[in-house]
Short mmCIF file of C-alpha atoms in Angstrom, two decimals:
data_model
loop_
_atom_site.label_atom_id
_atom_site.label_comp_id
_atom_site.label_asym_id
_atom_site.label_seq_id
_atom_site.Cartn_x
_atom_site.Cartn_y
_atom_site.Cartn_z
CA MET A 5 78.30 67.30 99.95
CA SER A 6 82.04 68.45 99.27
CA ALA A 7 85.19 68.43 101.36
CA SER A 8 88.54 69.85 101.09
CA ALA A 9 91.93 69.42 102.59
CA ASP A 10 95.49 70.70 102.83
CA LEU A 11 97.83 67.70 102.31
CA ALA A 12 101.25 66.90 100.98
CA GLY A 13 101.61 65.21 97.96
CA ARG A 14 104.84 63.63 96.07
CA CYS A 15 106.29 64.72 92.94
CA LYS A 16 107.85 62.33 90.30
CA ASP A 17 111.29 63.19 91.65
CA GLY A 18 110.48 62.23 95.06
CA SER A 19 110.13 65.63 96.67
CA LEU A 20 106.99 66.58 98.67
CA LEU A 21 104.64 69.19 97.22
CA PRO A 22 101.80 70.99 99.34
CA VAL A 23 98.45 70.54 97.78
CA ASP A 24 94.96 71.55 98.36
CA ILE A 25 92.54 68.73 97.63
CA MET A 26 88.86 69.20 97.09
CA LEU A 27 86.44 66.38 96.94
CA ALA A 28 82.72 66.51 95.77
CA PRO A 29 80.26 63.93 94.64
CA LEU A 30 79.73 63.55 90.80
CA GLN A 31 76.96 61.96 89.01
CA LEU A 32 77.04 61.64 85.32
CA ALA A 33 75.14 59.63 82.74
CA GLY A 34 73.85 57.51 85.46
CA LEU A 35 77.19 56.89 87.06
CA ARG A 36 78.07 57.88 90.58
CA GLY A 37 81.74 58.90 91.33
CA THR A 38 83.86 61.66 93.12
CA LEU A 39 85.39 64.58 91.60
CA CYS A 40 88.82 65.19 92.74
CA VAL A 41 90.62 68.56 92.34
CA VAL A 42 94.32 68.93 93.17
CA ARG A 43 95.93 72.34 93.34
CA ASP A 44 99.48 73.55 94.03
CA ALA A 45 99.32 74.88 97.46
CA ARG A 46 102.62 76.95 97.31
CA PRO A 47 101.12 80.00 96.10
CA ARG A 48 98.65 80.09 98.84
CA HIS A 49 101.35 79.33 101.49
CA ALA A 50 103.40 82.04 100.10
CA THR A 51 100.69 84.52 100.33
CA GLU A 52 99.64 83.57 103.79
CA ALA A 53 103.35 83.89 104.78
CA LYS A 54 103.37 87.52 103.59
CA LEU A 55 100.19 88.12 105.39
CA HIS A 56 101.56 86.97 108.58
CA LEU A 57 104.76 88.89 108.12
CA ALA A 58 102.89 92.13 107.59
CA SER A 59 100.62 91.46 110.61
CA ALA A 60 103.64 90.99 112.69
CA VAL A 61 105.38 94.13 111.61
CA PHE A 62 102.03 96.02 112.09
CA GLN A 63 101.81 94.79 115.70
CA THR A 64 105.40 95.02 116.64
CA THR A 65 106.78 98.11 115.06
CA GLN A 66 107.62 101.22 117.45
CA GLU A 67 105.99 103.66 114.90
CA ALA A 68 102.20 104.28 115.18
CA ILE A 69 100.17 103.30 112.61
CA VAL A 70 96.56 103.78 111.63
CA VAL A 71 94.70 102.83 108.51
CA THR A 72 91.52 104.88 107.44
CA ASP A 73 89.21 104.92 104.31
CA THR A 74 89.04 107.52 101.97
CA GLN A 75 86.87 109.46 104.30
CA CYS A 76 89.38 109.28 107.09
CA ARG A 77 87.36 107.04 109.30
CA ILE A 78 89.65 104.83 111.23
CA LEU A 79 89.81 100.88 110.22
CA ALA A 80 92.67 99.75 112.18
CA VAL A 81 95.47 100.92 114.60
CA ASN A 82 98.54 99.18 116.18
CA PRO A 83 99.46 98.79 119.80
CA ALA A 84 102.10 101.84 119.13
CA PHE A 85 99.14 104.09 118.11
CA GLU A 86 97.34 103.30 121.50
CA ARG A 87 100.69 104.01 123.57
CA VAL A 88 101.20 107.28 121.82
CA THR A 89 97.52 108.58 121.54
CA GLU A 90 96.42 106.69 124.75
CA TYR A 91 93.34 105.78 122.87
CA ALA A 92 92.21 102.00 122.84
CA GLU A 93 91.50 100.56 119.61
CA ALA A 94 87.97 100.02 120.46
CA GLU A 95 87.68 103.68 121.23
CA VAL A 96 88.70 104.93 117.68
CA LEU A 97 87.43 102.32 115.20
CA GLY A 98 84.93 104.01 113.06
CA GLN A 99 86.04 107.50 114.22
CA HIS A 100 87.26 110.38 112.14
CA MET A 101 90.96 111.16 112.43
CA ARG A 102 89.97 114.52 113.80
CA ILE A 103 89.53 112.74 117.22
CA VAL A 104 93.26 113.45 117.71
CA ALA A 105 93.42 116.87 116.29
CA SER A 106 94.98 119.55 118.58
CA GLY A 107 93.31 122.61 116.97
CA ARG A 108 96.67 124.00 116.48
CA HIS A 109 96.63 123.99 112.55
CA ASP A 110 94.41 126.11 110.40
CA ARG A 111 92.59 125.38 107.43
CA SER A 112 95.52 126.31 104.87
CA PHE A 113 97.72 123.67 106.73
CA TYR A 114 95.29 120.81 105.89
CA ASP A 115 94.65 122.21 102.62
CA ALA A 116 98.30 122.12 101.64
CA MET A 117 98.50 118.58 103.18
CA TRP A 118 95.70 117.15 101.29
CA THR A 119 96.91 118.85 97.82
CA SER A 120 100.03 117.09 98.34
CA ILE A 121 98.19 113.81 99.08
CA HIS A 122 95.79 114.12 96.10
CA THR A 123 98.83 115.11 93.79
CA THR A 124 101.72 113.05 94.74
CA GLY A 125 99.77 110.24 96.94
CA GLU A 126 101.77 111.19 100.06
CA TRP A 127 102.64 113.69 102.64
CA GLN A 128 105.19 113.95 105.34
CA GLY A 129 106.10 116.62 108.19
CA ALA A 130 105.66 117.72 111.58
CA ILE A 131 102.20 118.25 113.15
CA TRP A 132 100.74 118.83 116.43
CA ASN A 133 97.93 116.26 117.85
CA ARG A 134 96.16 115.64 121.12
CA ARG A 135 96.30 112.59 123.50
CA ARG A 136 93.25 111.25 124.90
CA SER A 137 94.21 112.97 128.23
CA GLY A 138 94.38 116.23 126.27
CA GLU A 139 98.01 116.58 126.40
CA ILE A 140 99.13 118.20 123.04
CA TYR A 141 102.20 116.72 121.49
CA GLN A 142 104.37 116.92 118.30
CA GLU A 143 104.75 114.18 115.96
CA TRP A 144 106.58 113.37 112.70
CA LEU A 145 103.70 112.20 110.25
CA SER A 146 103.91 110.29 106.82
CA ILE A 147 100.53 109.70 105.10
CA SER A 148 100.48 107.44 101.89
CA THR A 149 97.75 106.36 99.74
CA VAL A 150 96.64 102.88 98.87
CA ARG A 151 94.85 102.35 95.43
CA ASP A 152 92.55 99.64 94.41
CA ASN A 153 93.24 97.60 91.15
CA LEU A 154 91.88 100.58 88.96
CA GLY A 155 94.22 103.07 90.58
CA HIS A 156 91.80 104.90 92.57
CA PRO A 157 92.38 105.55 96.25
CA SER A 158 90.92 103.01 98.52
CA HIS A 159 92.76 103.85 101.78
CA TYR A 160 95.20 105.97 103.59
CA VAL A 161 97.98 104.73 105.84
CA ALA A 162 99.39 107.19 108.31
CA VAL A 163 102.57 106.39 110.35
CA PHE A 164 103.93 108.59 112.90
CA THR A 165 106.42 108.95 115.73
CA ASP A 166 106.19 111.13 118.89
CA ILE A 167 109.17 113.64 118.56
CA THR A 168 107.87 115.78 121.54
CA GLN A 169 110.86 115.08 123.61
CA GLN A 170 113.26 115.30 120.80
CA LYS A 171 112.14 118.94 119.91
CA LEU A 172 112.45 119.83 123.76
CA THR A 173 115.94 118.47 123.56
CA GLU A 174 116.92 120.27 120.55
CA GLU A 175 115.51 123.70 121.94
CA ARG A 176 117.56 123.12 125.10
CA LEU A 177 120.79 122.52 123.20
CA GLN A 178 120.04 125.62 120.95
CA GLN A 179 119.32 127.56 124.46
CA MET A 180 122.63 126.37 125.73
CA ALA A 181 124.69 127.00 122.68
CA HIS A 182 123.40 130.63 122.12
CA PHE A 183 122.25 132.05 125.41
CA ASP A 184 124.23 132.57 128.69
CA PRO A 185 123.06 130.08 131.39
CA LEU A 186 122.97 132.55 134.29
CA THR A 187 121.42 135.74 132.47
CA GLN A 188 119.57 134.09 129.74
CA LEU A 189 120.96 136.94 127.52
CA PRO A 190 122.50 136.18 124.28
CA ASN A 191 126.13 134.82 124.86
CA ARG A 192 129.26 136.28 122.85
CA PRO A 193 129.03 133.89 119.86
CA MET A 194 125.16 134.96 119.46
CA VAL A 195 126.01 138.64 119.93
CA LEU A 196 128.92 138.38 117.32
CA THR A 197 126.49 136.66 114.81
CA ARG A 198 123.77 139.21 115.32
CA LEU A 199 126.37 142.08 114.75
CA GLU A 200 127.87 140.48 111.76
CA GLN A 201 124.03 140.28 110.38
CA ALA A 202 123.25 143.83 111.20
CA ILE A 203 126.57 145.05 109.35
CA ALA A 204 125.76 142.99 106.42
CA ALA A 205 122.18 144.64 106.40
CA ALA A 206 123.35 148.20 106.80
CA ALA A 207 125.86 147.57 104.06
CA ARG A 208 123.26 146.68 101.75
CA GLN A 209 121.35 149.70 102.75
CA SER A 210 124.18 152.06 103.00
CA LEU A 211 123.21 152.82 106.72
CA HIS A 212 125.43 152.65 109.82
CA VAL A 213 125.56 150.31 112.59
CA ALA A 214 125.95 151.66 116.28
CA VAL A 215 127.45 149.51 118.93
CA LEU A 216 127.23 150.27 122.71
CA PHE A 217 129.80 148.54 125.07
CA ILE A 218 129.26 148.66 128.77
CA ASP A 219 131.96 147.59 131.10
CA LEU A 220 131.32 146.36 134.54
CA ASP A 221 134.20 147.18 137.02
CA ASN A 222 135.74 143.93 138.50
CA PHE A 223 133.10 141.73 136.80
CA LYS A 224 135.71 139.54 135.41
CA THR A 225 137.26 139.14 138.86
CA VAL A 226 134.27 138.09 140.28
CA ASN A 227 133.86 135.42 137.63
CA ASP A 228 137.27 134.08 137.82
CA SER A 229 137.57 133.97 141.37
CA LEU A 230 133.83 133.18 142.64
CA GLY A 231 132.41 131.52 139.60
CA HIS A 232 129.19 132.14 137.54
CA ALA A 233 126.99 131.33 140.36
CA ALA A 234 128.09 134.09 142.67
#
């Protein structure tokens, strides 16, 4: 019967050294004794500290993280994944990643994604996925390949962020910048931009551009005196 312990030893200079001690009974040439193996525990402690840090980052990061095998079966997810997708960890473990697919992307989209992953080991881009409730949302997704000691793919790690609200905000800003809020028609900067584009295209093809300007009597007066709402 053997035993082991994690203790602190003292070096020649008086400093303390963490050590692993293993004791085992030994019988040799009719003599009974104890085999004592003492090993420097610092490498193990360093490895444990790194694993603890990695676990803390995995659990607390605001980005959703999912780890899969090479068949895209889910092996681990973090709390952020549960918040974004609305799936509990127990519901998705062992499931294929298609459980969150939105159905908005065709085969060519995924073929291009996997070509990049197999060629470069990674892929990133915007993608539409589906929450447990059925709501479709947009995310920014990064996929990286994890390789074993022989360099063969062993796992995939996907990190993503819900960018739905960000995209909606960008669209609203674009709308405000280029369209009149009252009529929803292109505003003056947008009209001038499109006119310049039309003139440039006509010049390349030796064509002409016709512009029709319609004036509404007293419209400016209404705007200046009563405001856009009126």
